[in-house]
Coordinates of N, CA, C and O in Angstrom, one line a residue:
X1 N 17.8 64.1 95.2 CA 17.6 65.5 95.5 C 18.8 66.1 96.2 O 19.1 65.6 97.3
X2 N 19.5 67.0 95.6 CA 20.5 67.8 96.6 C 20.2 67.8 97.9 O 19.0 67.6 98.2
X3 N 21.3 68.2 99.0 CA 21.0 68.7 100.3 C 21.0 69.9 99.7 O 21.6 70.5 98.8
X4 N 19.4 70.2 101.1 CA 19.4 71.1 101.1 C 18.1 72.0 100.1 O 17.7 73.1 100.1
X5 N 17.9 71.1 99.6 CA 16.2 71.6 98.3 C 15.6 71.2 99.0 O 15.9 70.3 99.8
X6 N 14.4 72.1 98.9 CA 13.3 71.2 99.5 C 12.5 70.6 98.2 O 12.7 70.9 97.0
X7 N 11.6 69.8 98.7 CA 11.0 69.3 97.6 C 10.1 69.9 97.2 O 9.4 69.1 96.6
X8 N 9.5 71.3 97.2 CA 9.1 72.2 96.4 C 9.8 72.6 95.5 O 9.5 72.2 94.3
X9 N 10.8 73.4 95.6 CA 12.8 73.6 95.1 C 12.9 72.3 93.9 O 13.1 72.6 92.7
X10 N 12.8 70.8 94.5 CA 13.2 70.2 93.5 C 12.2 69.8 92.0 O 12.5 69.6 90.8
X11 N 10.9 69.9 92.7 CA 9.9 69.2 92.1 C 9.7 70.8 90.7 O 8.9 70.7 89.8
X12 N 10.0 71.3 90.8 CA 9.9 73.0 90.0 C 11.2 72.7 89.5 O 11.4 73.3 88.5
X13 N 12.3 71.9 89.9 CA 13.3 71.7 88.9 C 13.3 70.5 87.7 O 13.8 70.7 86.6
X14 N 12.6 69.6 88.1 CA 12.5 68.3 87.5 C 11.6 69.1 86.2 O 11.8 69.1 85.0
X15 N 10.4 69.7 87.1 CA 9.7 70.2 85.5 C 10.3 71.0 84.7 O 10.4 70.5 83.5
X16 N 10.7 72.2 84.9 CA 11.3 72.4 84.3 C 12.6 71.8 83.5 O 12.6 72.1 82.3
X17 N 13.5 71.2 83.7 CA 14.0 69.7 83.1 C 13.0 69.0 82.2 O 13.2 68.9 81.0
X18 N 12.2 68.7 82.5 CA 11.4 68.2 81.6 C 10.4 68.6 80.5 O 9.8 68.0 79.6
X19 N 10.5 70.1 81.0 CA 9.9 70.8 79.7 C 10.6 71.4 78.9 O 10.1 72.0 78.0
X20 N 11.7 71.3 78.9 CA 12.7 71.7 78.0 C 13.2 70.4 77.0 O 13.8 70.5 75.9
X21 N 12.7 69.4 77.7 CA 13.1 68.1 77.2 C 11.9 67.5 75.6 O 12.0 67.0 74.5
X22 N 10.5 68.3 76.8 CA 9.5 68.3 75.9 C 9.5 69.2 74.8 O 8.8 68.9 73.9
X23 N 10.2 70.2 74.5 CA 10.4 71.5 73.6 C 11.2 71.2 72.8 O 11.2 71.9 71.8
X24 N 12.2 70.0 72.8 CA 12.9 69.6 72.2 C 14.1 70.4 72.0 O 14.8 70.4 71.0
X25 N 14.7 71.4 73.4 CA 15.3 72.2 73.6 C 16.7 71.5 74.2 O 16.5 70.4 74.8
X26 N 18.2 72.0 74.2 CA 18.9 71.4 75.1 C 19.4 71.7 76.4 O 19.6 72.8 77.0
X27 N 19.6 70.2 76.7 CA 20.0 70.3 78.3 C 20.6 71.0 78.6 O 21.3 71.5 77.8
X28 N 20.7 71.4 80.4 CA 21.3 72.4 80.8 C 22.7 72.0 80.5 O 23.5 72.9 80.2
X29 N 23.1 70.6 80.6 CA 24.8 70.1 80.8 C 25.3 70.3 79.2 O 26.5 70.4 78.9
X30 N 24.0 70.2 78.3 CA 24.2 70.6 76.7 C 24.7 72.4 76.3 O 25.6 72.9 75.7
X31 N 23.6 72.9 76.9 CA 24.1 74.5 76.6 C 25.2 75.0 77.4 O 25.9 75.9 76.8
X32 N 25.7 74.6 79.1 CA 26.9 74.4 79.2 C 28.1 74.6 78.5 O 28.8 75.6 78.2
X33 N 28.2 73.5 78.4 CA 29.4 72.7 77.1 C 29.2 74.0 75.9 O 30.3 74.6 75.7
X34 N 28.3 74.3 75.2 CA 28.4 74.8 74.3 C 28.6 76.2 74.4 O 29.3 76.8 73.7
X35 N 27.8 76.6 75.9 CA 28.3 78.2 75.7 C 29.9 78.2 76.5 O 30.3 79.3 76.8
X36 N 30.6 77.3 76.6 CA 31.9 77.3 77.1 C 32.9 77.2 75.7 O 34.1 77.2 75.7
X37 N 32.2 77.1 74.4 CA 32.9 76.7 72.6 C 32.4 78.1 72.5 O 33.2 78.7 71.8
X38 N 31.4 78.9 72.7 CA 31.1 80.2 72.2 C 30.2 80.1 71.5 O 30.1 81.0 70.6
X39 N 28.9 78.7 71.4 CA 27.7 78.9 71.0 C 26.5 79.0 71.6 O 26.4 78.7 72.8
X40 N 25.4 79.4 70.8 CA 24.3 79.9 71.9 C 23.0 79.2 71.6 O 22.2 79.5 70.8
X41 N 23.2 78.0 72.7 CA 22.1 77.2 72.7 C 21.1 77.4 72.6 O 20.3 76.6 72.3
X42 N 20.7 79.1 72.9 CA 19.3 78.9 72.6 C 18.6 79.2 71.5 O 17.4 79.7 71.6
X43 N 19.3 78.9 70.4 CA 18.5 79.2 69.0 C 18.8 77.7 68.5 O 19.0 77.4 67.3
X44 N 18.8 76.9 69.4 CA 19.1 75.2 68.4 C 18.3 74.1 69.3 O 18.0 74.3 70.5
X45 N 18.0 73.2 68.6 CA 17.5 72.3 69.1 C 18.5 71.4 70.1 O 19.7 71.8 70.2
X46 N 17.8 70.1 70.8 CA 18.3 69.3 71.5 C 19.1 68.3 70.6 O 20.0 67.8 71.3
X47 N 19.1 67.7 69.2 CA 19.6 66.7 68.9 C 20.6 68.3 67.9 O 21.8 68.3 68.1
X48 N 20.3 69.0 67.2 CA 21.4 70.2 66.8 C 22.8 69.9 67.7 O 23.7 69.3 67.3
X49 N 22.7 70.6 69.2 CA 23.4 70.5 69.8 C 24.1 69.3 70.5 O 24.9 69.6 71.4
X50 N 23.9 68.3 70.1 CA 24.7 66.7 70.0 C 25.5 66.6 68.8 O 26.6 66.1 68.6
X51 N 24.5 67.3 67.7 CA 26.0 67.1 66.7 C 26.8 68.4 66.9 O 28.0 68.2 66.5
X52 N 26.7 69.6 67.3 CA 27.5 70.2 67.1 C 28.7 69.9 68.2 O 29.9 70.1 68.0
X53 N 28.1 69.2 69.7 CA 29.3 68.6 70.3 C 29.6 67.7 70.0 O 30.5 67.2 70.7
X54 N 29.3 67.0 69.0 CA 29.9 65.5 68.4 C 31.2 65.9 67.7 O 32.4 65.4 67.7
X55 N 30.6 67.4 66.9 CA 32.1 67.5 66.0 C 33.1 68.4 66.6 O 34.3 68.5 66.2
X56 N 32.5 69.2 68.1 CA 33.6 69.7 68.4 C 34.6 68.6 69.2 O 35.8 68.8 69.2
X57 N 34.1 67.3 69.8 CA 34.9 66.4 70.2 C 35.9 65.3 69.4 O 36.8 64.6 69.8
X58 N 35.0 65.4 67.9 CA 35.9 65.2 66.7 C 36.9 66.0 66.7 O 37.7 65.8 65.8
X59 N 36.9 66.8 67.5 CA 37.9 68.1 66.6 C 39.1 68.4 68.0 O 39.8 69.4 68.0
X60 N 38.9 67.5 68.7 CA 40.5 67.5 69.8 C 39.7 68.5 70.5 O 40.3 69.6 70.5
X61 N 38.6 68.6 71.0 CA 37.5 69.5 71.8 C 38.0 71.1 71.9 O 38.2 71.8 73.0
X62 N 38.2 71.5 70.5 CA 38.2 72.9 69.6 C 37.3 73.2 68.7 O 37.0 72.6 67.7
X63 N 37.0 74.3 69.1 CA 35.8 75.2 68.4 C 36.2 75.0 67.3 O 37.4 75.2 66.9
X64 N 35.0 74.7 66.4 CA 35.0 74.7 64.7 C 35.1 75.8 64.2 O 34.3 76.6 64.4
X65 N 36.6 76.2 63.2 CA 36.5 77.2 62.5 C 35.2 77.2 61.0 O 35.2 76.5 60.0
X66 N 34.4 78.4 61.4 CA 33.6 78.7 60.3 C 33.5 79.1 59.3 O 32.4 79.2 58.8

């Protein structure tokens, strides 16, 4: 737990983490990464967005020309 959450604060983060997990949606450190290439995590799934960072790191970690 960070300093500094309480564990109301954290236990409302875990679920949420984990319901996004259940939605089959991607992680925060996934949509990150991706909205830093200029894509928008939230129209893709959780394993979508593994390959699309698989190929942007195939690609000398440069956005795929389309």
């Amino acid at each position: 737990v960070p300093e500094g959450l309480s564990f109301t604060h954290a236990s409302q983060l875990v679920a949420k983490l984990l319901g996004r997990a259940k939605e089959g949606r991607p992680s925060f450190k996934q949509s990150k990464l991706l909205r830093r290439y200029g894509y928008n995590p939230d129209e893709m799934s959780f394993a979508q967005a593994g390959e699309i960072i698989t190929v942007i790191a195939a690609n000398g970690w440069r956005r795929i020309s389309a």
